[in-house]
Amino acid sequence: MSESSTDNWRRAGLAGAAIGVLAAGAAAGVAVERLTVGRGMRQKARLALDATAPYGSLRGTPGKAPADDGTELYYETDEVESDAPAPRRRRLFGRKAPAPVTVVFSHGYCLGQDSWHFQREALRGLVRTVYWDQRSHGRSGRGVAQSGPDGVPVSIDQLGRDLRAVIDAAAPEGPLVLVGHSMGGMTIMALADRYPELVRERVVGVAFVGTSAGRLGEVNYGLPTAGVNAVRRVLPGVLKALGAQAELVERGRRATADLFAGLIKKYSFSSRDVDPAVARFAERMIESTPIDVVAEFYPAFAEHDKAAALAAFVDVPALALAGDRDLVTPSSHTEAIADLLPEAELVIVPDAGHLVMLEHPEAVTDRLADLLAKVGAVPATAAKAGAGTR
């Protein structure tokens, strides 16, 4: 083994020890469970949840959009049903009917378009919607620019350009409402930074869910400062080393499924009574993200700073929503976004973690429905009728 490889794995060992200490709370909960429930039983329970839970089963009309580096970005479109009530529109004689409002949903890090399952279920048929998978996530292609020996790191700016490619392919005309969770919200900010004219001319509403405009290096993830600082120093190098040994690491992830599930639950949800099927659904999405993809995306968050880009949305009706116990992008970051957007409705959902749209779907969908009704995308009565669906 080369000296550089040895250094990488030495750093990996140090980070592993630090992460192990930081994960003690989750591990303790898993250890208690192991005393009462056998490993085989837990595996059977996971398989049963995978087989019966409906989450992530909704599908739309598929499409592919080429990114500027050739990456194939997968999206799905749900159209308005012909018998669904539509907002009243004036139509001048001899003129083409205006293009409908399209709501574009962007998902977060290590997730996929299916993370919007409950919102998709509630809005289906009422409004034209587009759901897409970020590069290297879900059904989208592996990032071309990140592949091979000359691969470059992913940047939030690249994700903004990817969103533009999806909009050009799936919603080339008509008003837009942009909805983003976590990394998806950052993607929207990057789009605005690069294409302010698109926002000015077409965006009629925006929703930022559990996201941040920057300063993510200050987040402590609910852990002691010393431990967080130790992990933060070594984690980029560790992830790079682990990404180079992806097959070995994936086997390790499967072998430590119980601890992995505990960590996901800790950092995704706050409620004690979260539906086990929903928790398993989130776990399945996150564990399906390859470790080398995790490694490629992670450094982009430390560099993310798009507070200035929010100026593009100053005159746009907006929603800024977060869980009050979000350990990944704390609610203070959402409050900072709302401070920069006078037209924003600020909503902090009680007893909610980072995956607030899965943990408290009614709260998120209700507020989205209010935003869509406000911008005329759906009638208020229809929005409220659909928003209660779970």
Coordinates of C-alpha atoms in Angstrom, one line a residue:
M1 CA 0.0 0.0 0.0
S2 CA 1.3 3.4 -0.9
E3 CA 2.2 6.0 1.7
S4 CA -0.7 8.3 0.6
S5 CA -3.1 5.3 0.8
T6 CA -1.8 4.5 4.3
D7 CA -2.4 8.1 5.3
N8 CA -5.9 8.1 3.9
W9 CA -6.8 4.9 5.9
R10 CA -5.1 6.2 9.0
R11 CA -7.4 9.3 8.7
A12 CA -10.3 7.0 8.1
G13 CA -9.5 5.1 11.3
L14 CA -9.4 8.3 13.3
A15 CA -12.6 9.6 11.8
G16 CA -14.2 6.2 12.4
A17 CA -13.4 6.5 16.1
A18 CA -14.8 10.0 16.3
I19 CA -17.9 9.1 14.4
G20 CA -18.4 6.1 16.6
V21 CA -18.4 8.3 19.7
L22 CA -20.8 10.8 18.1
A23 CA -23.1 8.0 17.1
A24 CA -23.3 6.6 20.6
G25 CA -26.8 7.8 21.2
A26 CA -28.2 6.0 18.2
A27 CA -26.1 2.9 18.8
A28 CA -27.4 2.7 22.4
G29 CA -30.9 2.6 21.1
V30 CA -30.1 -0.1 18.6
A31 CA -28.3 -2.1 21.4
V32 CA -31.4 -2.0 23.5
E33 CA -33.5 -3.2 20.6
R34 CA -31.0 -6.1 19.9
L35 CA -31.7 -7.4 23.5
T36 CA -35.4 -7.9 22.7
V37 CA -35.6 -8.5 18.9
G38 CA -33.3 -10.9 17.1
R39 CA -31.4 -9.9 14.0
G40 CA -33.3 -12.3 11.8
M41 CA -36.6 -10.9 13.0
R42 CA -35.5 -7.3 12.3
Q43 CA -34.5 -8.3 8.8
K44 CA -37.8 -10.0 8.2
A45 CA -39.5 -6.8 9.4
R46 CA -37.5 -4.7 6.9
L47 CA -38.4 -7.0 4.1
A48 CA -42.1 -6.9 5.1
L49 CA -42.1 -3.1 5.1
D50 CA -40.3 -3.0 1.8
A51 CA -42.9 -5.3 0.3
T52 CA -46.1 -3.7 1.6
A53 CA -45.5 0.0 2.1
P54 CA -46.9 2.1 -0.7
Y55 CA -44.3 4.9 -0.3
G56 CA -42.4 5.8 -3.4
S57 CA -44.8 3.8 -5.6
L58 CA -46.3 6.8 -7.5
R59 CA -45.1 7.2 -11.0
G60 CA -45.6 9.8 -13.8
T61 CA -44.8 10.3 -17.4
P62 CA -41.0 9.8 -17.6
G63 CA -38.5 12.0 -19.4
K64 CA -34.8 12.7 -19.6
A65 CA -33.0 16.0 -19.8
P66 CA -29.3 16.3 -20.8
A67 CA -27.2 18.3 -18.4
D68 CA -24.5 20.6 -19.8
D69 CA -21.9 17.9 -19.3
G70 CA -24.0 15.2 -20.9
T71 CA -25.4 13.6 -17.7
E72 CA -28.9 12.2 -18.2
L73 CA -31.3 13.7 -15.7
Y74 CA -34.4 11.7 -15.1
Y75 CA -37.7 13.4 -14.4
E76 CA -41.4 12.5 -14.2
T77 CA -44.4 14.7 -15.0
D78 CA -47.9 14.5 -13.5
E79 CA -50.4 16.4 -15.6
V80 CA -53.7 18.1 -14.5
E81 CA -56.6 15.7 -14.8
S82 CA -59.2 16.8 -17.3
D83 CA -62.0 16.7 -14.7
A84 CA -60.0 18.5 -12.0
P85 CA -61.2 22.0 -11.1
A86 CA -59.0 24.7 -12.6
P87 CA -58.4 28.3 -11.7
R88 CA -60.6 30.7 -13.6
R89 CA -58.6 32.3 -16.4
R90 CA -59.6 35.1 -18.9
R91 CA -59.2 34.0 -22.5
L92 CA -59.2 36.7 -25.1
F93 CA -60.8 35.8 -28.5
G94 CA -58.4 34.2 -30.9
R95 CA -55.5 33.8 -28.4
K96 CA -53.9 30.6 -27.3
A97 CA -54.8 29.5 -23.7
P98 CA -52.0 30.3 -21.3
A99 CA -49.6 27.5 -20.3
P100 CA -50.5 26.0 -16.9
V101 CA -48.4 26.6 -13.8
T102 CA -45.8 23.9 -13.3
V103 CA -44.6 23.0 -9.8
V104 CA -41.0 21.6 -9.9
F105 CA -39.9 19.6 -6.9
S106 CA -36.1 19.2 -6.1
H107 CA -35.1 16.7 -3.5
G108 CA -32.3 16.6 -1.0
Y109 CA -28.9 14.9 -0.5
C110 CA -28.9 11.1 -0.6
L111 CA -32.7 11.1 -1.4
G112 CA -34.7 11.0 -4.6
Q113 CA -37.9 12.4 -6.1
D114 CA -39.9 9.8 -4.2
S115 CA -39.1 11.7 -1.0
W116 CA -42.1 13.9 -2.0
H117 CA -44.4 11.0 -1.9
F118 CA -47.1 12.5 0.3
Q119 CA -47.1 15.9 -1.4
R120 CA -47.3 14.1 -4.8
E121 CA -50.2 12.0 -3.6
A122 CA -52.1 15.1 -2.4
L123 CA -51.5 17.3 -5.4
R124 CA -51.8 14.7 -8.1
G125 CA -54.2 15.7 -10.8
L126 CA -54.8 19.2 -9.3
V127 CA -51.7 20.9 -10.7
R128 CA -49.0 20.1 -13.3
T129 CA -46.0 18.9 -11.4
V130 CA -42.4 17.8 -12.2
Y131 CA -40.3 15.6 -10.0
W132 CA -36.7 14.9 -10.8
D133 CA -33.7 13.0 -9.5
Q134 CA -30.5 15.0 -9.0
R135 CA -27.4 13.8 -10.8
S136 CA -26.1 10.4 -9.5
H137 CA -29.3 10.0 -7.4
G138 CA -32.4 7.9 -8.0
R139 CA -32.9 7.1 -11.7
S140 CA -30.7 9.9 -13.0
G141 CA -27.4 9.0 -14.6
R142 CA -24.0 9.1 -12.9
G143 CA -22.5 12.6 -13.1
V144 CA -20.4 12.6 -16.3
A145 CA -18.2 15.4 -15.0
Q146 CA -17.5 13.4 -11.8
S147 CA -16.5 10.2 -13.6
G148 CA -13.1 8.9 -14.4
P149 CA -9.6 10.0 -13.3
D150 CA -10.2 13.6 -14.5
G151 CA -13.5 13.9 -12.6
V152 CA -14.3 17.2 -10.9
P153 CA -16.2 17.6 -7.6
V154 CA -19.9 18.3 -7.7
S155 CA -20.8 21.9 -7.0
I156 CA -24.1 23.5 -6.0
D157 CA -23.7 25.7 -9.0
Q158 CA -23.7 22.6 -11.2
L159 CA -27.0 21.5 -9.6
G160 CA -28.5 24.8 -10.5
R161 CA -27.5 24.3 -14.1
D162 CA -29.0 20.8 -13.9
L163 CA -32.3 22.2 -12.7
R164 CA -32.3 24.6 -15.6
A165 CA -31.9 21.7 -18.0
V166 CA -34.9 19.9 -16.4
I167 CA -37.0 23.0 -16.6
D168 CA -36.1 23.5 -20.3
A169 CA -37.1 19.9 -21.0
A170 CA -40.1 19.4 -18.8
A171 CA -41.6 22.9 -18.5
P172 CA -40.2 25.1 -21.3
E173 CA -43.0 27.7 -21.0
G174 CA -45.5 29.0 -18.5
P175 CA -45.3 30.0 -14.9
L176 CA -43.2 28.1 -12.4
V177 CA -43.4 27.3 -8.7
L178 CA -40.1 25.9 -7.4
V179 CA -40.0 23.7 -4.3
G180 CA -36.8 22.4 -2.8
H181 CA -35.8 20.4 0.3
S182 CA -32.4 20.7 1.8
M183 CA -29.9 20.3 -1.1
G184 CA -32.9 20.9 -3.4
G185 CA -33.4 24.3 -1.9
M186 CA -29.8 25.1 -2.5
T187 CA -30.2 24.0 -6.1
I188 CA -33.0 26.5 -6.5
M189 CA -30.7 29.3 -5.1
A190 CA -28.0 28.3 -7.5
L191 CA -30.5 28.5 -10.4
A192 CA -31.5 32.0 -9.3
D193 CA -27.8 33.0 -9.0
R194 CA -27.0 31.8 -12.5
Y195 CA -30.4 32.6 -14.3
P196 CA -32.0 35.6 -12.5
E197 CA -33.9 36.4 -15.6
L198 CA -35.7 33.0 -15.5
V199 CA -36.9 33.8 -12.0
R200 CA -37.9 37.3 -12.9
E201 CA -39.8 36.2 -16.0
R202 CA -41.4 32.9 -15.0
V203 CA -41.2 32.0 -11.3
V204 CA -44.4 32.9 -9.5
G205 CA -43.8 31.1 -6.2
V206 CA -41.0 29.4 -4.3
A207 CA -40.8 27.1 -1.3
F208 CA -37.7 26.3 0.7
V209 CA -38.1 23.3 3.0
G210 CA -35.4 22.4 5.6
T211 CA -32.6 24.1 3.7
S212 CA -29.9 26.7 4.1
A213 CA -28.4 29.7 2.2
G214 CA -24.9 29.0 3.7
R215 CA -22.7 28.8 6.8
L216 CA -23.3 25.1 7.1
G217 CA -19.8 24.8 8.6
E218 CA -21.3 26.1 11.8
V219 CA -23.8 23.3 12.2
N220 CA -23.0 21.0 15.2
Y221 CA -25.6 18.3 14.3
G222 CA -26.7 18.3 18.0
L223 CA -23.3 17.0 19.1
P224 CA -20.4 18.3 21.3
T225 CA -18.4 21.0 19.5
A226 CA -15.1 19.2 20.0
G227 CA -16.3 16.0 18.4
V228 CA -17.9 17.8 15.5
N229 CA -14.7 19.8 14.8
A230 CA -12.7 16.6 14.8
V231 CA -15.0 14.9 12.4
R232 CA -15.3 18.0 10.2
R233 CA -11.5 18.1 9.8
V234 CA -11.1 14.6 8.6
L235 CA -14.4 13.6 7.0
P236 CA -13.7 14.9 3.5
G237 CA -10.5 12.8 3.2
V238 CA -12.2 9.9 4.8
L239 CA -15.1 9.9 2.4
K240 CA -12.7 10.2 -0.5
A241 CA -10.8 7.2 0.8
L242 CA -14.0 5.2 1.4
G243 CA -15.3 6.2 -2.1
A244 CA -12.3 4.6 -3.6
Q245 CA -13.2 1.3 -1.9
A246 CA -16.9 1.5 -2.7
E247 CA -17.6 -2.2 -3.0
L248 CA -16.0 -3.0 0.4
V249 CA -17.8 -0.1 2.1
E250 CA -21.2 -1.2 0.7
R251 CA -20.7 -4.6 2.2
G252 CA -19.8 -2.9 5.5
R253 CA -22.9 -0.8 5.4
R254 CA -25.1 -3.9 4.9
A255 CA -23.3 -5.6 7.8
T256 CA -24.0 -2.7 10.1
A257 CA -27.6 -2.1 9.0
D258 CA -28.9 -1.8 12.5
L259 CA -26.6 1.1 13.5
F260 CA -27.1 2.7 10.1
A261 CA -30.9 2.6 10.6
G262 CA -30.5 4.2 14.0
L263 CA -28.4 7.0 12.7
I264 CA -30.8 7.7 9.8
K265 CA -33.8 7.8 12.3
K266 CA -31.9 10.2 14.6
Y267 CA -31.0 12.7 11.8
S268 CA -34.2 12.4 9.8
F269 CA -37.0 12.4 12.3
S270 CA -37.8 13.9 15.7
S271 CA -41.2 12.2 16.5
R272 CA -41.1 9.1 18.7
D273 CA -44.1 7.7 17.0
V274 CA -43.0 8.1 13.4
D275 CA -44.5 5.4 11.2
P276 CA -42.0 2.4 11.0
A277 CA -42.8 2.1 7.3
V278 CA -42.0 5.8 6.7
A279 CA -38.7 5.4 8.6
R280 CA -37.8 2.3 6.6
F281 CA -38.7 4.2 3.3
A282 CA -36.3 7.0 4.2
E283 CA -33.6 4.4 5.2
R284 CA -34.0 2.6 1.9
M285 CA -33.6 5.9 -0.1
I286 CA -30.5 6.9 1.8
E287 CA -28.8 3.5 1.8
S288 CA -29.4 3.3 -2.0
T289 CA -27.0 6.2 -2.5
P290 CA -23.5 4.8 -3.2
I291 CA -20.7 5.8 -0.9
D292 CA -18.7 7.3 -3.8
V293 CA -21.7 9.6 -4.6
V294 CA -21.9 10.6 -0.9
A295 CA -18.2 11.4 -1.1
E296 CA -18.5 13.5 -4.2
F297 CA -21.3 15.7 -3.0
Y298 CA -20.3 16.3 0.6
P299 CA -17.6 19.0 0.0
A300 CA -20.0 21.2 -1.9
F301 CA -22.0 22.0 1.3
A302 CA -19.1 23.6 3.1
E303 CA -18.6 25.9 0.1
H304 CA -22.3 26.7 -0.3
D305 CA -23.1 30.4 0.1
K306 CA -26.1 31.7 -1.8
A307 CA -27.7 34.2 0.5
A308 CA -27.2 36.9 -2.1
A309 CA -29.0 34.9 -4.7
L310 CA -32.2 35.0 -2.6
A311 CA -32.6 38.6 -3.8
A312 CA -34.1 37.2 -7.0
F313 CA -37.1 36.0 -5.0
V314 CA -37.8 39.2 -3.0
D315 CA -41.0 40.0 -4.8
V316 CA -42.1 36.4 -5.2
P317 CA -44.6 34.7 -2.8
A318 CA -42.6 32.3 -0.8
L319 CA -42.7 29.6 1.9
A320 CA -39.8 29.0 4.3
L321 CA -40.5 25.9 6.3
A322 CA -38.4 23.7 8.6
G323 CA -38.7 21.3 11.5
D324 CA -38.0 22.7 14.9
R325 CA -35.6 19.8 15.7
D326 CA -33.8 19.6 12.4
L327 CA -30.2 18.6 13.2
V328 CA -28.9 18.8 9.7
T329 CA -30.1 22.2 8.5
P330 CA -31.4 23.8 11.8
S331 CA -34.5 25.9 11.7
S332 CA -32.4 29.0 12.3
H333 CA -31.2 28.7 8.8
T334 CA -34.8 28.8 7.5
E335 CA -35.5 31.8 9.7
A336 CA -32.5 33.5 8.0
I337 CA -33.9 32.8 4.6
A338 CA -37.3 34.2 5.6
D339 CA -35.6 37.4 6.9
L340 CA -34.3 38.0 3.4
L341 CA -37.6 37.4 1.8
P342 CA -40.3 39.8 2.9
E343 CA -43.0 37.9 1.0
A344 CA -42.2 34.6 2.7
E345 CA -44.4 32.8 5.1
L346 CA -42.2 31.3 7.9
V347 CA -43.4 28.0 9.3
I348 CA -41.5 26.1 12.0
V349 CA -43.2 22.7 12.5
P350 CA -43.1 21.4 16.0
D351 CA -41.5 18.0 16.9
A352 CA -40.1 17.6 13.4
G353 CA -36.7 16.7 12.1
H354 CA -34.9 17.1 8.7
L355 CA -37.3 14.9 6.7
V356 CA -40.3 17.0 7.8
M357 CA -42.2 16.4 4.5
L358 CA -42.3 12.7 5.4
E359 CA -42.6 13.0 9.2
H360 CA -45.4 15.6 9.2
P361 CA -46.7 15.5 5.6
E362 CA -50.0 17.3 6.3
A363 CA -48.3 20.3 7.7
V364 CA -46.0 20.6 4.7
T365 CA -48.7 19.9 2.1
D366 CA -51.2 22.3 3.7
R367 CA -48.6 25.2 3.5
L368 CA -47.7 24.2 -0.1
A369 CA -51.4 24.2 -1.0
D370 CA -51.8 27.7 0.5
L371 CA -48.8 28.9 -1.6
L372 CA -50.3 27.3 -4.8
A373 CA -53.7 28.9 -4.1
K374 CA -52.1 32.2 -3.5
V375 CA -50.3 32.2 -6.9
G376 CA -53.4 30.9 -8.7
A377 CA -52.0 27.5 -9.5
V378 CA -55.0 25.8 -7.9
P379 CA -58.3 26.9 -6.5
A380 CA -58.2 27.2 -2.7
T381 CA -61.0 24.7 -2.2
A382 CA -59.3 22.1 -4.4
A383 CA -56.0 22.6 -2.7
K384 CA -57.5 22.1 0.7
A385 CA -59.4 19.0 -0.4
G386 CA -56.2 17.3 -1.6
A387 CA -53.9 18.5 1.1
G388 CA -55.5 16.4 3.8
T389 CA -54.6 13.2 2.0
R390 CA -52.0 10.9 3.6

